[in-house]
């Protein structure tokens, strides 16, 4: 097939590869693994230009590898995660990926896994969200074994909490950002932004006291951050190095409002499909998961409804001790691969569910003591070039 597609190949039987339209070549390449496509850049200049085109890259497949996670280890306090990063692999995932980060220097290797964005991961040494410490931070790509150290920022006034987010969208830019949200004791939020393009930090102000949760997504230059309780998403535009303020807007979430004083549940999950923001959440009885797509600035449309009673083979999927809660959480979902990843709290296992067939299969068993402190991040490898990262 490679020889047939090369444009400088001599015609055979009256057919020249040069008559193949770009659309046909695109259709053929889109059926191959992304890792193979990246290797094909060296075939010829036209293939290099083809695979580097951001509009065409959007159609190239990216196979999810699974969930990155850390877990409690013997002898460590409950609030502290283990130093090793693990990958709970989905079937047919790439087994060459070094998630233990053996390619980075030792002083960076034993860090907290904080965020993952389109194949890049953010790690740092510190005590997570509760303290000010944010040291020896790195952004790395386990698939290509490339990384970079994030420079320290100047120490400032004490903060109540630091919440860093990694933002990378290769279809929008080959550069990445690190948003460091700093919540002051007054409740105000200030943001420092790291720009990989020039390896610098810039301070921005954000006049809000609204809480937000861990769920976030970076798509087309916009960071979407979910509110903790208000059924809203804050959409923050990626700034430039001279920006003094963060431009943001509020998007109302669809779904089913719940009263947090009687119902203990997550706020759903964010994903994207072809650049469209998507949102998944359980119905009130937990018997189905609905997935919406944001078709316009204020219009959500239901894309899928996946029955959970078929997955768990029971009709009651909600229980109560002190609060009502679902028997499962939505950890991630992938519209392009038609997967929903669930944490089955009753069976202490992680399962993947096909959106099209509604069938589930287990791919990770986690002891109960690891389930709550374990933070898992959906991981789809990226084999392209990121200019700021080096081997």
Coordinates of C-alpha atoms in Angstrom, one line a residue, residues 74-292:
X74 CA 1.9 0.9 52.3
X75 CA 3.4 3.2 54.9
X76 CA 2.1 6.4 53.2
X77 CA -0.6 8.6 54.9
X78 CA -4.1 8.3 53.4
X79 CA -3.9 11.8 51.9
X80 CA -0.7 11.0 50.0
X81 CA -0.6 9.1 46.7
X82 CA 2.1 6.7 45.7
X83 CA 5.0 7.8 43.6
X84 CA 4.5 5.5 40.7
X85 CA 2.1 6.3 37.8
X86 CA 0.2 3.3 36.6
X87 CA -1.7 2.7 33.4
X88 CA -4.8 0.6 33.5
X89 CA -4.8 -0.5 29.9
X90 CA -7.8 -0.9 27.6
X91 CA -7.7 -3.9 25.3
X92 CA -5.4 -3.4 22.2
X93 CA -3.7 -0.4 23.8
X94 CA 0.0 0.4 23.1
X95 CA 2.3 -1.5 25.4
X96 CA 5.4 0.6 24.6
X97 CA 4.3 3.6 26.6
X98 CA 6.5 4.4 29.6
X99 CA 4.0 5.7 32.2
X100 CA 6.5 5.2 35.0
X101 CA 8.5 8.1 33.5
X102 CA 11.9 6.3 33.6
X103 CA 13.1 8.8 30.9
X104 CA 13.0 11.8 33.2
X105 CA 15.7 12.6 35.9
X106 CA 15.1 11.1 39.3
X107 CA 14.3 14.4 41.0
X108 CA 11.3 14.8 38.7
X109 CA 10.2 11.2 38.5
X110 CA 8.6 10.8 41.9
X111 CA 5.9 13.4 41.5
X112 CA 2.1 13.7 41.9
X113 CA 0.1 13.0 38.7
X114 CA -2.0 16.2 38.4
X115 CA -3.5 16.5 34.9
X116 CA -3.6 15.0 31.4
X117 CA -4.4 16.8 28.2
X118 CA -4.4 15.1 24.8
X119 CA -1.5 12.8 25.5
X120 CA 0.6 15.2 27.7
X121 CA 0.7 14.9 31.4
X122 CA 1.5 17.3 34.2
X123 CA 3.3 16.2 37.4
X124 CA 4.7 18.1 40.3
X125 CA 6.1 17.6 43.8
X126 CA 3.8 19.0 46.5
X127 CA 0.8 18.2 48.6
X128 CA -1.8 18.6 46.0
X129 CA -4.7 21.0 46.3
X130 CA -4.4 21.7 50.0
X131 CA -1.1 23.6 50.2
X132 CA 1.0 26.1 48.4
X133 CA 3.8 23.8 47.3
X134 CA 4.2 23.5 43.6
X135 CA 7.8 22.5 42.9
X136 CA 9.8 20.4 40.3
X137 CA 6.8 20.5 37.9
X138 CA 7.2 18.8 34.5
X139 CA 5.1 18.3 31.4
X140 CA 5.9 15.1 29.5
X141 CA 4.7 12.9 26.8
X142 CA 5.0 9.2 27.8
X143 CA 4.4 8.0 24.2
X144 CA 7.5 9.8 22.8
X145 CA 9.5 10.0 26.0
X146 CA 9.9 13.7 25.8
X147 CA 9.6 16.2 28.6
X148 CA 10.4 19.7 30.0
X149 CA 10.8 21.2 33.4
X150 CA 8.4 24.0 34.2
X151 CA 10.3 27.0 35.8
X152 CA 9.5 28.1 39.3
X153 CA 7.4 31.2 39.9
X154 CA 8.2 33.9 42.3
X155 CA 6.8 33.2 45.8
X156 CA 3.8 35.4 46.6
X157 CA 1.2 35.9 49.4
X158 CA 0.0 32.7 51.1
X159 CA -2.8 30.9 49.3
X160 CA -5.5 28.5 50.5
X161 CA -5.2 26.2 47.5
X162 CA -3.4 25.8 44.2
X163 CA -5.1 24.0 41.4
X164 CA -3.0 23.6 38.2
X165 CA -4.5 22.6 34.8
X166 CA -2.6 21.5 31.7
X167 CA -4.0 22.7 28.4
X168 CA -2.9 21.2 25.1
X169 CA -4.9 20.8 21.9
X170 CA -2.7 19.7 18.9
X171 CA -5.5 20.6 16.4
X172 CA -5.4 24.2 17.7
X173 CA -1.7 24.7 18.5
X174 CA 1.5 22.7 19.0
X175 CA 2.2 24.8 22.2
X176 CA 0.7 24.1 25.6
X177 CA -0.3 26.1 28.7
X178 CA -0.3 25.5 32.4
X179 CA -3.0 27.4 34.3
X180 CA -2.2 27.7 38.0
X181 CA -5.3 28.8 39.8
X182 CA -4.4 30.3 43.2
X183 CA -7.3 30.6 45.6
X184 CA -6.6 33.2 48.3
X185 CA -7.9 33.1 51.8
X186 CA -10.4 35.8 50.8
X187 CA -11.9 33.5 48.3
X188 CA -10.6 35.5 45.3
X189 CA -8.9 33.6 42.5
X190 CA -5.7 34.7 40.7
X191 CA -4.2 32.8 37.8
X192 CA -0.7 32.5 36.6
X193 CA -0.3 31.0 33.1
X194 CA 2.8 29.3 31.7
X195 CA 3.3 29.6 28.0
X196 CA 5.4 26.8 26.4
X197 CA 6.1 28.9 23.3
X198 CA 8.5 31.2 25.2
X199 CA 8.8 29.2 28.5
X200 CA 7.5 32.1 30.6
X201 CA 4.8 32.8 33.2
X202 CA 2.3 35.6 33.1
X203 CA -0.1 36.7 35.8
X204 CA -3.8 37.3 35.1
X205 CA -6.6 38.4 37.2
X206 CA -10.0 36.6 37.4
X207 CA -12.6 38.3 39.5
X208 CA -14.6 35.4 40.8
X209 CA -15.2 33.6 44.1
X210 CA -17.1 30.7 42.5
X211 CA -15.9 27.2 43.4
X212 CA -15.0 24.7 40.7
X213 CA -14.3 21.0 40.6
X214 CA -11.6 18.8 39.0
X215 CA -13.5 18.3 35.7
X216 CA -12.0 20.4 32.9
X217 CA -11.3 20.2 29.2
X218 CA -9.2 22.2 26.7
X219 CA -10.6 22.4 23.2
X220 CA -9.9 24.9 20.4
X221 CA -8.1 27.4 22.7
X222 CA -10.8 27.4 25.4
X223 CA -10.5 25.9 28.9
X224 CA -13.8 24.6 30.1
X225 CA -14.0 24.3 33.9
X226 CA -17.0 22.8 35.7
X227 CA -18.6 24.5 38.7
X228 CA -18.7 22.4 41.9
X229 CA -22.4 22.8 42.5
X230 CA -24.0 25.3 40.2
X231 CA -24.6 23.3 37.1
X232 CA -22.5 25.6 35.1
X233 CA -19.3 25.6 33.0
X234 CA -16.8 28.5 32.9
X235 CA -15.3 28.9 29.5
X236 CA -11.9 30.7 29.7
X237 CA -10.1 31.8 26.5
X238 CA -6.4 31.0 26.3
X239 CA -4.6 34.3 26.9
X240 CA -1.5 35.7 25.2
X241 CA 1.6 36.7 27.1
X242 CA 0.5 40.3 27.5
X243 CA -3.0 39.6 28.8
X244 CA -3.9 41.1 32.2
X245 CA -7.4 39.6 32.4
X246 CA -8.9 36.2 31.6
X247 CA -11.9 36.5 29.3
X248 CA -14.6 34.0 30.4
X249 CA -18.2 33.3 29.9
X250 CA -20.7 31.0 31.6
X251 CA -22.4 28.0 30.0
X252 CA -25.4 26.4 31.7
X253 CA -25.2 22.6 31.9
X254 CA -28.0 20.3 30.8
X255 CA -29.2 17.4 32.9
X256 CA -30.8 16.9 36.3
X257 CA -30.2 19.2 39.2
X258 CA -29.6 17.5 42.5
X259 CA -29.6 19.0 46.0
X260 CA -26.1 18.4 47.4
X261 CA -27.4 18.3 51.0
X262 CA -29.3 15.1 50.3
X263 CA -27.5 13.7 47.3
X264 CA -23.7 12.9 47.1
X265 CA -22.8 12.6 43.5
X266 CA -20.3 13.9 40.9
X267 CA -21.1 16.6 38.5
X268 CA -20.8 14.5 35.4
X269 CA -18.0 14.5 32.9
X270 CA -16.7 16.5 30.0
X271 CA -15.3 15.4 26.6
X272 CA -15.3 16.5 23.0
X273 CA -16.1 15.2 19.6
X274 CA -14.7 16.9 16.5
X275 CA -14.2 20.1 18.4
X276 CA -17.7 20.1 20.0
X277 CA -18.0 20.2 23.8
X278 CA -19.8 17.1 25.2
X279 CA -21.2 16.4 28.6
X280 CA -22.3 13.1 30.2
X281 CA -24.3 12.6 33.4
X282 CA -26.4 10.0 35.1
X283 CA -30.2 10.3 35.1
X284 CA -31.7 10.8 38.6
X285 CA -32.3 7.1 39.2
X286 CA -28.9 6.1 37.8
X287 CA -30.5 3.7 35.3
X288 CA -29.1 5.5 32.3
X289 CA -26.4 7.9 31.2
X290 CA -27.2 10.7 28.9
X291 CA -24.6 12.4 26.6
X292 CA -25.2 15.9 25.3

